[in-house]
CSV table of C-alpha atoms and ligand atoms in Angstrom, one decimal:
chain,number,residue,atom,x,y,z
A,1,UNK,CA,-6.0,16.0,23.6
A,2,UNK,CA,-8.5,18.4,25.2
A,3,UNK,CA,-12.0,16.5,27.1
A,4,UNK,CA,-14.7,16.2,24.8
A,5,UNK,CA,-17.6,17.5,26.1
A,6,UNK,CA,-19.8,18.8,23.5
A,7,UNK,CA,-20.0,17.9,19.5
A,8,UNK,CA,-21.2,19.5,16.5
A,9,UNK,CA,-22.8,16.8,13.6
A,10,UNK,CA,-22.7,17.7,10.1
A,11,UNK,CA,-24.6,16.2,7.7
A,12,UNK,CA,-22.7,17.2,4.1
A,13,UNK,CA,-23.1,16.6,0.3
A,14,UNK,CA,-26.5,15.4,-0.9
A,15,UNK,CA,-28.9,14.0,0.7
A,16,UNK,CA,-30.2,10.1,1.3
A,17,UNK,CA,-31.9,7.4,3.3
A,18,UNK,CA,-30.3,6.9,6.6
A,19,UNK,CA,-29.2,10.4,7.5
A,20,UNK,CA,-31.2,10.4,10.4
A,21,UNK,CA,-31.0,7.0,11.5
A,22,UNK,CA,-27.3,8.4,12.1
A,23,UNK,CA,-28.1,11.5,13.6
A,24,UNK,CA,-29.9,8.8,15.9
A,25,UNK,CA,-27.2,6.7,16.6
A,26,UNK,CA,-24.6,9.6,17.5
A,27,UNK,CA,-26.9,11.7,19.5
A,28,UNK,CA,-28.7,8.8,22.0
A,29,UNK,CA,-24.8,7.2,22.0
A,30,UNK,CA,-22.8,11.0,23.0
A,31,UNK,CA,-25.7,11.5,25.9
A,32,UNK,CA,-26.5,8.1,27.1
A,33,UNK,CA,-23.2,6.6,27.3
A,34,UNK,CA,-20.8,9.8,27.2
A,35,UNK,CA,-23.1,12.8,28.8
A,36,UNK,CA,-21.9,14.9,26.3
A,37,UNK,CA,-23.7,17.7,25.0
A,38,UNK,CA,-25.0,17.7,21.1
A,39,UNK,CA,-25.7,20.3,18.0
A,40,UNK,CA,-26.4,19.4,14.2
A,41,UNK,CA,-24.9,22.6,12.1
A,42,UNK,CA,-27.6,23.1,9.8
A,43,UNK,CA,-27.1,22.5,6.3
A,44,UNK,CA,-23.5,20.9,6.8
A,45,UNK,CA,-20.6,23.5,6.0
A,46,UNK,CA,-23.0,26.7,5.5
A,47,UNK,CA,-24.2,25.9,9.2
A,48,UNK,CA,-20.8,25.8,10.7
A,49,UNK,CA,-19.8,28.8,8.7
A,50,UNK,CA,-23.0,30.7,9.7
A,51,UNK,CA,-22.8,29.5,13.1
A,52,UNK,CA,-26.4,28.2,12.6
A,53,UNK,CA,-27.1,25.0,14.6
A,54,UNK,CA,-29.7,23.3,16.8
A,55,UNK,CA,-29.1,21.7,19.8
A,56,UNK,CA,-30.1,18.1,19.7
A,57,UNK,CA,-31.5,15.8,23.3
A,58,UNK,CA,-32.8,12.9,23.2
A,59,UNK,CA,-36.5,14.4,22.1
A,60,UNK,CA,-35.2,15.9,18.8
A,61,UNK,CA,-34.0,12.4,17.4
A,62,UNK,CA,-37.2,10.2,18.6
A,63,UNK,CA,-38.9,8.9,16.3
A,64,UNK,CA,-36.7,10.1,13.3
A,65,UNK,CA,-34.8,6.8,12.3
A,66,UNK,CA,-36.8,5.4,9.4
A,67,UNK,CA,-37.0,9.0,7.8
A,68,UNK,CA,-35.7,10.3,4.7
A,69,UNK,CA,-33.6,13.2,3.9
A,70,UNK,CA,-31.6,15.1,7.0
A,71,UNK,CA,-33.5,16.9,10.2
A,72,UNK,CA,-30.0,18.9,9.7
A,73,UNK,CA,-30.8,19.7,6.0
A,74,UNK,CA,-28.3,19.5,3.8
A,75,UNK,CA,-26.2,21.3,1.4
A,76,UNK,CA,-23.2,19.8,-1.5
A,77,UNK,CA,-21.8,23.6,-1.9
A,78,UNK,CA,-19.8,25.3,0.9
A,79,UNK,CA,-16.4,23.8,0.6
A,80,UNK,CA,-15.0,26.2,3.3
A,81,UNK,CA,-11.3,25.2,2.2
A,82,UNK,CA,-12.1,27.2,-1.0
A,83,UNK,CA,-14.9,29.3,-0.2
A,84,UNK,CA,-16.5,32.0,-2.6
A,85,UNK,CA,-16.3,35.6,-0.9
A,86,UNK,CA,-18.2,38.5,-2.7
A,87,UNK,CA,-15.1,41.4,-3.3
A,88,UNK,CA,-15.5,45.1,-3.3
A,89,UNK,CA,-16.1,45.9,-7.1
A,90,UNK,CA,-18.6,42.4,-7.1
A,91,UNK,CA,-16.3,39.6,-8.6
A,92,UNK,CA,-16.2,36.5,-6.6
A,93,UNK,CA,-13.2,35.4,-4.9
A,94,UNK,CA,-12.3,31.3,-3.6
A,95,UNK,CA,-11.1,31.6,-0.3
A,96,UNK,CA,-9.9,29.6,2.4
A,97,UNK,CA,-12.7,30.4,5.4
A,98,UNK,CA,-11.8,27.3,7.5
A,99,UNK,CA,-11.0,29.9,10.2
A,100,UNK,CA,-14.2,30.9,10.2
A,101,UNK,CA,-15.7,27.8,11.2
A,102,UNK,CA,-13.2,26.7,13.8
A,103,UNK,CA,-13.4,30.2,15.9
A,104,UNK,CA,-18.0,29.4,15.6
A,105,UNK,CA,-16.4,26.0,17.1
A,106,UNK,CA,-14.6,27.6,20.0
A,107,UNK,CA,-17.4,30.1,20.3
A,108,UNK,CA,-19.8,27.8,21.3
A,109,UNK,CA,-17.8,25.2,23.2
A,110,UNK,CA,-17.9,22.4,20.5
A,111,UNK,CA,-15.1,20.6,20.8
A,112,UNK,CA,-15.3,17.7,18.3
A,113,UNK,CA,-16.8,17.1,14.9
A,114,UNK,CA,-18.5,14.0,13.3
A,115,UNK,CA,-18.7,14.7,9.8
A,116,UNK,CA,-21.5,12.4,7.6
A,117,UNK,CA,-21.1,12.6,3.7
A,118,UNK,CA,-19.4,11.4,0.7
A,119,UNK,CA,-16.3,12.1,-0.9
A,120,UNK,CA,-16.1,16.0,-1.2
A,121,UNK,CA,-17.8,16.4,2.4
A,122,UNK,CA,-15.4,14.2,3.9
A,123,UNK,CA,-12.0,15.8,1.8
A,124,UNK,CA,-13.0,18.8,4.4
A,125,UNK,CA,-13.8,16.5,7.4
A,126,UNK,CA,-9.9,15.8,6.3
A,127,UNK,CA,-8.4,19.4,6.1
A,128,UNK,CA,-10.4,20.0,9.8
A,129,UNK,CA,-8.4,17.1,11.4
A,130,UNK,CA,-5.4,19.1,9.7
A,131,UNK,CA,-6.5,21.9,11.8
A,132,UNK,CA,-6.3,20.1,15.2
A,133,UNK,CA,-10.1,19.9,15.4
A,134,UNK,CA,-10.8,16.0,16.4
A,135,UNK,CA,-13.1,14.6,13.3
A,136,UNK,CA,-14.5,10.9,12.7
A,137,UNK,CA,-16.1,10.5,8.9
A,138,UNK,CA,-18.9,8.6,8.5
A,139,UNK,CA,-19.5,7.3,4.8
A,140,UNK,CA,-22.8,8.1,2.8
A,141,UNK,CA,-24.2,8.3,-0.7
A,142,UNK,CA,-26.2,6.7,-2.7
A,143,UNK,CA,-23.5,6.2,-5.5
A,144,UNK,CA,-21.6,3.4,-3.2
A,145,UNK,CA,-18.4,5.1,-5.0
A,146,UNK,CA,-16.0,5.6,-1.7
A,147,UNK,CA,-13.3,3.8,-1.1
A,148,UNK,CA,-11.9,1.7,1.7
A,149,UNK,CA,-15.7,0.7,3.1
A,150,UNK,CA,-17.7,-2.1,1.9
A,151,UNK,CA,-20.9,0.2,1.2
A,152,UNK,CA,-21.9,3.3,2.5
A,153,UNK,CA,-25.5,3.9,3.7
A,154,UNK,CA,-28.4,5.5,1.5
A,155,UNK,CA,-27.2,2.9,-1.2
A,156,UNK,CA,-29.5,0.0,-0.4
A,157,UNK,CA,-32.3,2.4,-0.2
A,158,UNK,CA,-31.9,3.8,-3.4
A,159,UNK,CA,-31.2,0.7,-4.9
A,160,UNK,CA,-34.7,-1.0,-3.6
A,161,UNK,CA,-36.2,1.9,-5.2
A,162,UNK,CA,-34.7,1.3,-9.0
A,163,UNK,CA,-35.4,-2.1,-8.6
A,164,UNK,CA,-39.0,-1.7,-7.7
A,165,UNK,CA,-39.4,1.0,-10.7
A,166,UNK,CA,-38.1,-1.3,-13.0
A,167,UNK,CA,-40.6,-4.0,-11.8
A,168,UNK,CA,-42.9,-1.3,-13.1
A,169,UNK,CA,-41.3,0.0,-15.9
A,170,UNK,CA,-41.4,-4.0,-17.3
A,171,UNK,CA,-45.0,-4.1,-17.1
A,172,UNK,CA,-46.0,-1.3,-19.7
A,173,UNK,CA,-42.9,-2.5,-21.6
A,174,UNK,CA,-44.2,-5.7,-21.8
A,175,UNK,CA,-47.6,-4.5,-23.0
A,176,UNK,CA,-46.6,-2.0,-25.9
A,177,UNK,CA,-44.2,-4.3,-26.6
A,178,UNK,CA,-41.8,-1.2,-26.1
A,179,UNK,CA,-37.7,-0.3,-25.7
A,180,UNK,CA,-37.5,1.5,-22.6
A,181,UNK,CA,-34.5,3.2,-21.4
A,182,UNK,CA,-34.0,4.3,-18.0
A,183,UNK,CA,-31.6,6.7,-16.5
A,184,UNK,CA,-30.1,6.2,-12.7
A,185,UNK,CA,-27.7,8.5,-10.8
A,186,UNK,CA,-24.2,7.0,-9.5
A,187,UNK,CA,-21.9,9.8,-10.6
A,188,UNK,CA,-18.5,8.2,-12.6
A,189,UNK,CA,-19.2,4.8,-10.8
A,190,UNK,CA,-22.0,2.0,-12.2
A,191,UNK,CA,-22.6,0.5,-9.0
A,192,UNK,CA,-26.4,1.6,-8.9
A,193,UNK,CA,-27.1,0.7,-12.4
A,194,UNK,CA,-25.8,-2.5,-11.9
A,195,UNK,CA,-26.9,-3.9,-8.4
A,196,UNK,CA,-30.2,-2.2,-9.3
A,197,UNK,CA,-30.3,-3.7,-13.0
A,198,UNK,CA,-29.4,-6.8,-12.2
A,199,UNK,CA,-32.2,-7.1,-9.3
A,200,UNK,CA,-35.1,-5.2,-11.8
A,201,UNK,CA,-34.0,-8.3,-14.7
A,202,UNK,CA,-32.6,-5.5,-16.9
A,203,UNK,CA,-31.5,-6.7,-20.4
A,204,UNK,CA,-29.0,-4.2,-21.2
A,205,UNK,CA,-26.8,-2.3,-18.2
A,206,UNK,CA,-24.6,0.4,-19.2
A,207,UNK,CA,-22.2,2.1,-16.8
A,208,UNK,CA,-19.5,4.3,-17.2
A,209,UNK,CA,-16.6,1.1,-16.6
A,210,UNK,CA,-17.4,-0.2,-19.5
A,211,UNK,CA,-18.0,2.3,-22.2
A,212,UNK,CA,-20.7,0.8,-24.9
A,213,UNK,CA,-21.3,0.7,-28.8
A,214,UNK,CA,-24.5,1.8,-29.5
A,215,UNK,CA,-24.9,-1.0,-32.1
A,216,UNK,CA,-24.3,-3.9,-29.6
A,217,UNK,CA,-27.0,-2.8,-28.1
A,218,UNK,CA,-29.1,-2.8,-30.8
A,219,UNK,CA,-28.2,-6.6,-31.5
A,220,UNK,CA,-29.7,-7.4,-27.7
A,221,UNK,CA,-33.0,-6.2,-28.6
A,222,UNK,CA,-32.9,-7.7,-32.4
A,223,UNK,CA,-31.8,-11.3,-30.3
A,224,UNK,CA,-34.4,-10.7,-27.7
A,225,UNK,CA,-36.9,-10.9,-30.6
A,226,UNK,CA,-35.8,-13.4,-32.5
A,227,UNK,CA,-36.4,-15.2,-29.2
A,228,UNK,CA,-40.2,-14.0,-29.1
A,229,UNK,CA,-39.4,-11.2,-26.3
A,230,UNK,CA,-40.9,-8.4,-28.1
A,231,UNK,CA,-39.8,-5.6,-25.4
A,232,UNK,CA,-36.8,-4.8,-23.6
A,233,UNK,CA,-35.1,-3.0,-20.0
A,234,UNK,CA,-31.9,-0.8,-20.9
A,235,UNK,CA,-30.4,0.7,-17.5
A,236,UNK,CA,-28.3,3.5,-18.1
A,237,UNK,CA,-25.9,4.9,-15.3
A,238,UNK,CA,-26.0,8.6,-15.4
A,239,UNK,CA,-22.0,8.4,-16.4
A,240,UNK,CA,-22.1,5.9,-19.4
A,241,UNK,CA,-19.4,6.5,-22.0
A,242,UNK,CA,-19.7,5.2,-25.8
A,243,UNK,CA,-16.8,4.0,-26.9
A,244,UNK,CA,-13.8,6.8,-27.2
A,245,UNK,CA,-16.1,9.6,-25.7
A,246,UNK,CA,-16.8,11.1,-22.4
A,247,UNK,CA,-19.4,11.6,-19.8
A,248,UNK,CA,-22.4,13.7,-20.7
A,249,UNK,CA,-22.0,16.4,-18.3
A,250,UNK,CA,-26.0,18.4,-17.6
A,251,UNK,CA,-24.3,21.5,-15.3
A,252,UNK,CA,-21.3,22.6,-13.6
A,253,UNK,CA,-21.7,24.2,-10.1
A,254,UNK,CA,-18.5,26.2,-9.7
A,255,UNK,CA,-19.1,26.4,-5.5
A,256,UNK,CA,-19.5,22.7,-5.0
A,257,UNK,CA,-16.9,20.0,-3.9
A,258,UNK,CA,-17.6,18.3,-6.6
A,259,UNK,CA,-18.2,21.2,-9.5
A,260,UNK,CA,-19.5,18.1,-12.3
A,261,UNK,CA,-23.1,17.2,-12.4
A,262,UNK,CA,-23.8,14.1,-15.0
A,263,UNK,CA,-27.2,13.4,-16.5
A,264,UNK,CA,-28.8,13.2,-19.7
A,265,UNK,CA,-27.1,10.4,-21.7
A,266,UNK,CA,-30.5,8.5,-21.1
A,267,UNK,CA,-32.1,10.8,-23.7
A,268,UNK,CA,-29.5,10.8,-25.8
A,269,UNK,CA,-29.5,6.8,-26.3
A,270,UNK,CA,-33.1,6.5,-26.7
A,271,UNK,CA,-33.2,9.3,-29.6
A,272,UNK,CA,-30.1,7.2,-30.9
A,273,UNK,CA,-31.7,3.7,-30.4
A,274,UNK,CA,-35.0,5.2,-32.0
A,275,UNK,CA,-33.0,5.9,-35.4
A,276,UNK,CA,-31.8,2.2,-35.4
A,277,UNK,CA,-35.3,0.0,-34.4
A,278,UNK,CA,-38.0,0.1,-36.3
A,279,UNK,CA,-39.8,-2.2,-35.1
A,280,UNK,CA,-40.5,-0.7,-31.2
A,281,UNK,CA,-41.1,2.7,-29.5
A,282,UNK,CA,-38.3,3.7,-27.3
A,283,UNK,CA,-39.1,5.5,-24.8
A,284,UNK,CA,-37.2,7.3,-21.6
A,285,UNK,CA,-37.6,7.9,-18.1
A,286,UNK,CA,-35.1,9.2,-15.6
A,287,UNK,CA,-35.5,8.0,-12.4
A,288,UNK,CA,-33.3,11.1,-11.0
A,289,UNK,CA,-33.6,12.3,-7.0
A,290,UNK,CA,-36.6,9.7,-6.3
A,291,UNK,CA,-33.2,7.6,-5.7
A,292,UNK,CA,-32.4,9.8,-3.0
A,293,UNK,CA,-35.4,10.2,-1.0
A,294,UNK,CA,-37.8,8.1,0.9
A,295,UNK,CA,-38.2,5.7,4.2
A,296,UNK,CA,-35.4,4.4,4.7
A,297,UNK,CA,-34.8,0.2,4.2
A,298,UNK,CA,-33.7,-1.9,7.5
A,299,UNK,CA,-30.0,-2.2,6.1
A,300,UNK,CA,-29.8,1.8,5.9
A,301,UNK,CA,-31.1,2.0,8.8
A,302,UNK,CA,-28.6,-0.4,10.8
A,303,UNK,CA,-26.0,0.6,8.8
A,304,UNK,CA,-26.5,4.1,9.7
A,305,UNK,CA,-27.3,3.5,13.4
A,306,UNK,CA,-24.4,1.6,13.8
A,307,UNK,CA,-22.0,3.8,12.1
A,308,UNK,CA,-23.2,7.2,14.2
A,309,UNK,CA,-22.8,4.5,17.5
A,310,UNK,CA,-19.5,3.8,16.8
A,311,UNK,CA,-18.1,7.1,15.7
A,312,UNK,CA,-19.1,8.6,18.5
A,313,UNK,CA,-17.2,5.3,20.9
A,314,UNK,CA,-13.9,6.3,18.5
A,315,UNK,CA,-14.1,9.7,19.0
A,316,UNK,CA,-14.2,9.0,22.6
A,317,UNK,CA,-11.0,6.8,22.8
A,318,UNK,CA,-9.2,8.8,21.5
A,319,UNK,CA,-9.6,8.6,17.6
A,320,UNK,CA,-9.8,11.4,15.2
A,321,UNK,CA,-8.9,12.1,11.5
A,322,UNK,CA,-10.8,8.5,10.9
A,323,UNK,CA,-13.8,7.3,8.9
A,324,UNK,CA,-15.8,3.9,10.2
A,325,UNK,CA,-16.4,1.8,7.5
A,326,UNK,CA,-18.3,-1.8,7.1
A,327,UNK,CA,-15.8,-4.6,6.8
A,328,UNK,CA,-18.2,-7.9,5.9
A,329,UNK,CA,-20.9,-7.9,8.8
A,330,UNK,CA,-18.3,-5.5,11.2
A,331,UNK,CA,-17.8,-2.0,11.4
A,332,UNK,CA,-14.2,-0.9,11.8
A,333,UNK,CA,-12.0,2.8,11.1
A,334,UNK,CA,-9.6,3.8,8.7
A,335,UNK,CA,-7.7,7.1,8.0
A,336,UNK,CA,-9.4,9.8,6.1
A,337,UNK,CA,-6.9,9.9,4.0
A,338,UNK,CA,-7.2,6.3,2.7
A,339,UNK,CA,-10.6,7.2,1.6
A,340,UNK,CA,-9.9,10.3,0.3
A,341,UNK,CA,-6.4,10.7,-0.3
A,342,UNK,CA,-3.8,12.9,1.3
A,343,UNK,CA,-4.5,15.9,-1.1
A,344,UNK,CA,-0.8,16.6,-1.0
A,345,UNK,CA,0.4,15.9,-4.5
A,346,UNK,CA,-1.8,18.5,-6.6
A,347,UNK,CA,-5.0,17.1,-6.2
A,348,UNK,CA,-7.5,19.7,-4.7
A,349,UNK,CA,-9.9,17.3,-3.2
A,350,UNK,CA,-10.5,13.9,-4.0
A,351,UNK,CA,-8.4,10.8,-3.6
A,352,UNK,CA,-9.7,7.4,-5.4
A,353,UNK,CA,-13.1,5.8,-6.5
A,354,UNK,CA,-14.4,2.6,-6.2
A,355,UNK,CA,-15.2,1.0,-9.4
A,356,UNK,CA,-17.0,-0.9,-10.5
A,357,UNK,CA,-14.6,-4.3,-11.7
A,358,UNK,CA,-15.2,-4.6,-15.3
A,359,UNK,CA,-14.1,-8.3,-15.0
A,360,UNK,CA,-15.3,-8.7,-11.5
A,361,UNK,CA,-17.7,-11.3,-9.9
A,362,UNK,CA,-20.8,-9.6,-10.3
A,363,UNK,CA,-20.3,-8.4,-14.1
A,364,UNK,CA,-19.6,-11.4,-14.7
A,365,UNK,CA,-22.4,-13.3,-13.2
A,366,UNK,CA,-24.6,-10.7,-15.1
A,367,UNK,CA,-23.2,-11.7,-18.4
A,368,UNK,CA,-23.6,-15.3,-17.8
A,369,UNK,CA,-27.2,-15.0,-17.4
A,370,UNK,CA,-27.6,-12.8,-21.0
A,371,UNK,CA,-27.5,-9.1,-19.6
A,372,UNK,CA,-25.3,-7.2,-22.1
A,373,UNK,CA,-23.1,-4.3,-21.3
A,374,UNK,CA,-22.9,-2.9,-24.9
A,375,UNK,CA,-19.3,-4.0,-24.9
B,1,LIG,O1,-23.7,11.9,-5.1
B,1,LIG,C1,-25.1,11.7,-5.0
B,1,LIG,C2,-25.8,12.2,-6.3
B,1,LIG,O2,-27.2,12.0,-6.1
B,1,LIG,C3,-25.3,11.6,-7.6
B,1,LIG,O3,-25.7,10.3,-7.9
B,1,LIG,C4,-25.8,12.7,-8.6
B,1,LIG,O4,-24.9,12.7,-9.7
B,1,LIG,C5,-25.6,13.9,-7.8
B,1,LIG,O5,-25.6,13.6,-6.4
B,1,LIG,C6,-26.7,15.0,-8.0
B,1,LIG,O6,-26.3,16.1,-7.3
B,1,LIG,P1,-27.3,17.4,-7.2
B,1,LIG,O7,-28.2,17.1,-6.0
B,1,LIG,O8,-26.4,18.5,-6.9
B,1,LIG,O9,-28.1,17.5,-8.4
């Protein structure tokens, strides 16, 4: 394998806590223990297609760990692998622009990629390593929904902030004596929703593992007051199912790795729920991208620091076409493809999700202390 001398960090999908604490890691790691030089392609894929980058020292990451969002900005379009070019008479074509990307690579002398995102971003980071270009994955979003890693960073952030909404959401529940119903992200998984439910003393979690029956939950808040708890906390995951139906999908965003945008079925339950109760107001709030935004917490932060550290000590022995993951308190590699599959059997992107276990520990304990799923 060719000397690595310089690398090019992209920072793909959307955004979360932790980003930079990465960008950190990598970047003080690649010059301090490697002398290698370091650019961040601006707005992950459309930055290495447009060639648009900044170089990044030891100056440009000070002082960035605890901040939110990307210094690199991010985009969740620009799937080079099937890219949408503009033809002659104005209709849009998908196209495979990877080409593109690796000849801005040779251009400029970057020899090695480390690729930070989730499941689509990291399906490309895949199809690069295909393309003889050295790649390490590192594992991020909020949704906790990849495979083969423990947890991926941005998650405890955005869980700290449902939980500390709910703590608020209670109190003017408790005082209008209220149903309220609120709406997190997590994509087809329920791993926000629950973790962040469970913390915020939610009575009723619904996520998309365990479709619901609108009347069960009904019989929670009719139980809660018979027991003289004249309010109550519904958590909905932004990919809850009732029983025998699907998703409620807000948008479809043809260029993105991942075309499916959920949200909505928060509104829909509370104009359901208001139908059924008489006796309280149901009311809605959706706690949407304030999940993804913020200071970062000090597990993000770690997390993310010692992810970008280690990717860049794998790349440099040797490793490529791997993703670091967290294995209990360690961080270890596996294949791209056991994270994302080998996109060789029909599949154009995505290999597997991590579920939620419907009959797992943590369900489990959240039934045995009352919380109902609305199965
Ligand atoms: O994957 C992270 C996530 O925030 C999901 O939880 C959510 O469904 C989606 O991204 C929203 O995407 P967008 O930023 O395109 O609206």
């Amino acid at each position: 394998m060719k000397t690595i001398k310089k690398i090019g960090i992209i920072t793909g999908g959307g955004d979360c806590s932790g980003l930079n604490a990465v960008i950190n890691g990598i970047t003080k790691t690649a010059i301090n223990t490697y002398g290698l030089d370091v650019i961040g392609y601006r707005r992950g894929y459309f930055g290495l297609y447009h060639n648009d980058f900044q170089v990044l020292d030891l100056k440009a990451v000070s002082g960035i760990m605890h901040e939110g969002g990307t210094i690199l900005k991010a985009s969740n379009k620009d799937n080079l692998f099937n890219y949408p070019v503009k033809q002659d008479k104005g209709e849009t074509v998908y196209k495979d622009m990877s080409d593109v990307a690796v000849a801005n690579m040779k251009k400029e002398g970057v020899d090695a990629l480390i690729v930070v995102g989730g499941d689509g971003t990291l399906t490309s980071a895949r199809d690069f390593h295909r393309k003889n270009i050295p790649v390490i994955g590192v594992p991020k979003t909020i949704d906790n929904d990849l495979p083969a890693t423990d947890v991926t960073f941005g998650y405890n952030t955005s869980l700290e902030t449902i939980t500390d909404a709910l703590d608020k959401i209670h109190t003017t529940a408790y005082s209008h004596d209220r149903v309220m119903v609120v709406e997190v992200m997590g994509r087809n998984t329920g791993w926000l929703a629950l973790e962040g439910g469970i913390a915020g003393s939610a009575d009723v979690i619904l996520i998309p593992e365990i479709p619901y029956d609108i009347n069960k939950i009904v019989d929670k808040i009719k139980e809660r007051d018979r027991m003289g708890k004249s309010f109550a906390i519904i958590v909905v995951s932004e990919g809850a199912k009732p029983v025998g139906g699907e998703a409620h999908v807000r948008e479809i965003i043809e260029d993105s790795a991942d075309t499916v945008r959920l949200g909505g079925i928060g509104d829909i339950i509370t104009r359901q729920l208001s139908t059924l109760i008489d006796n309280h107001e149901v009311r809605y709030s959706n706690l949407a991208y304030i999940q993804r935004g913020g200071i970062a917490s000090q597990f993000d932060r770690m997390i993310g620091l010692r992810f970008g550290v280690e990717a860049v000590h794998l790349l440099m022995n040797g490793g490529t076409g791997q993703m670091v993951r967290c294995r209990g308190r360690e961080i270890e590699h596996v294949p791209l493809i056991d994270v994302v599959g080998d996109g060789l059997t029909g599949e154009t992107s995505h290999g597997g999700k991590k579920y939620v276990d419907p009959k797992g520990q943590m369900v489990r304990s959240a039934k045995s202390i009352g919380i109902s799923f609305g199965d």
